[in-house]
Amino acid sequence: EAGVTQSPTHLIKTRGQQATLRCSPISGHTSVYWYQQALGLGLQFLLWYDEGEERNRGNFPPRFSGRQFPNYSSELNVNALELEDSALYLCASSLGGRFTGELFFGEGSRLTVL
Amino acid sequence: AQRVTQPEKLLSVFKGAPVELKCNYSYSGSPELFWYVQYSRQRLQLLLRHISRESIKGFTADLNKGETSFHLKKPFAQEEDSAMYYCALGGYSGAGSYQLTFGKGTKLSVIP
């Protein structure tokens, strides 16, 4: 069974540009979560999508946005990139409905902002 | 607000020695606690959850609501236990939506 896949693996942008990261959940999973893992800060919750709807949002500015497509894949967009956006962005998926706490993570997309 | 604190960034123990990875949480409701682990060059994965009260790879964790702690323990460390360990808290945020909040992680190094 294929795990959560993320693309691209690495992305280099300059300040002010936009970045788009993509995630495909495990087949059958309807919930997708995005986390930012910046150096020394651990995993910071960004967004949660389920059944195409945004269910929850972490404490990030509006320039962090995303969406979930009908096939449950998801996209994270970061506009007006800043240097501190450089981080590993992790996507995770889970079955929909009652959350059991088990997230299945991808390998991440490393974004570098110059 | 939900908060998870892992006071140790790095913990080094000798093989065969007991291990205790500390986790404290802050949450006003009834918490759900989890431990996640990331081995070298592998993905972050669930190790155990408090509600299951199970032992995985020799690790156990007991939820202590009085001390708001969920420490991870193993009586005899093995070299293959070397990894990054994250404590996570599941609960409802102010907006009423469920959220899984992670600590900053503790790197466990088991010395042969």
Short mmCIF file of C-alpha atoms in Angstrom, two decimals, chain A residues 3-4 35 37 40-43 45 48 55-56 98-103 105-107, chain B residues 32 34 36 38 43-46 49 86 92-93 95 97-104:
data_model
loop_
_atom_site.label_atom_id
_atom_site.label_comp_id
_atom_site.label_asym_id
_atom_site.label_seq_id
_atom_site.Cartn_x
_atom_site.Cartn_y
_atom_site.Cartn_z
CA GLY A 3 1.99 5.79 1.83
CA VAL A 4 1.43 9.52 1.91
CA TYR A 35 2.49 20.77 9.66
CA GLN A 37 8.74 21.83 11.03
CA GLY A 40 14.22 24.16 16.70
CA LEU A 41 10.45 24.65 16.73
CA GLY A 42 9.11 21.14 16.39
CA LEU A 43 5.95 20.44 14.44
CA PHE A 45 0.02 22.66 13.09
CA TRP A 48 -6.61 20.29 8.52
CA ARG A 55 -11.77 21.93 9.51
CA ASN A 56 -9.15 23.72 11.54
CA ARG A 98 -13.78 10.30 14.79
CA PHE A 99 -10.11 11.12 15.08
CA THR A 100 -8.08 8.35 16.68
CA GLY A 101 -4.80 10.21 16.90
CA GLU A 102 -3.00 8.12 14.32
CA LEU A 103 -1.63 10.24 11.54
CA PHE A 105 3.06 11.14 7.60
CA GLY A 106 4.76 11.77 4.32
CA GLU A 107 8.47 12.40 3.96
CA GLU B 32 -5.68 12.31 24.52
CA PHE B 34 0.29 10.02 22.02
CA TYR B 36 5.30 9.46 17.88
CA GLN B 38 10.99 9.04 13.87
CA ARG B 43 8.85 8.78 8.43
CA LEU B 44 7.30 10.02 11.61
CA GLN B 45 5.00 7.29 12.92
CA LEU B 46 2.73 6.59 15.86
CA ARG B 49 -1.50 6.13 22.53
CA TYR B 86 7.60 13.41 19.93
CA TYR B 92 -10.26 20.75 21.03
CA SER B 93 -8.98 24.21 20.25
CA ALA B 95 -12.67 27.26 17.84
CA SER B 97 -12.05 21.90 16.24
CA TYR B 98 -9.91 18.93 17.12
CA GLN B 99 -6.17 19.44 16.89
CA LEU B 100 -3.06 17.32 17.44
CA THR B 101 -0.34 19.42 19.07
CA PHE B 102 3.23 18.14 19.13
CA GLY B 103 6.08 18.84 21.49
CA LYS B 104 9.47 19.87 20.13
#
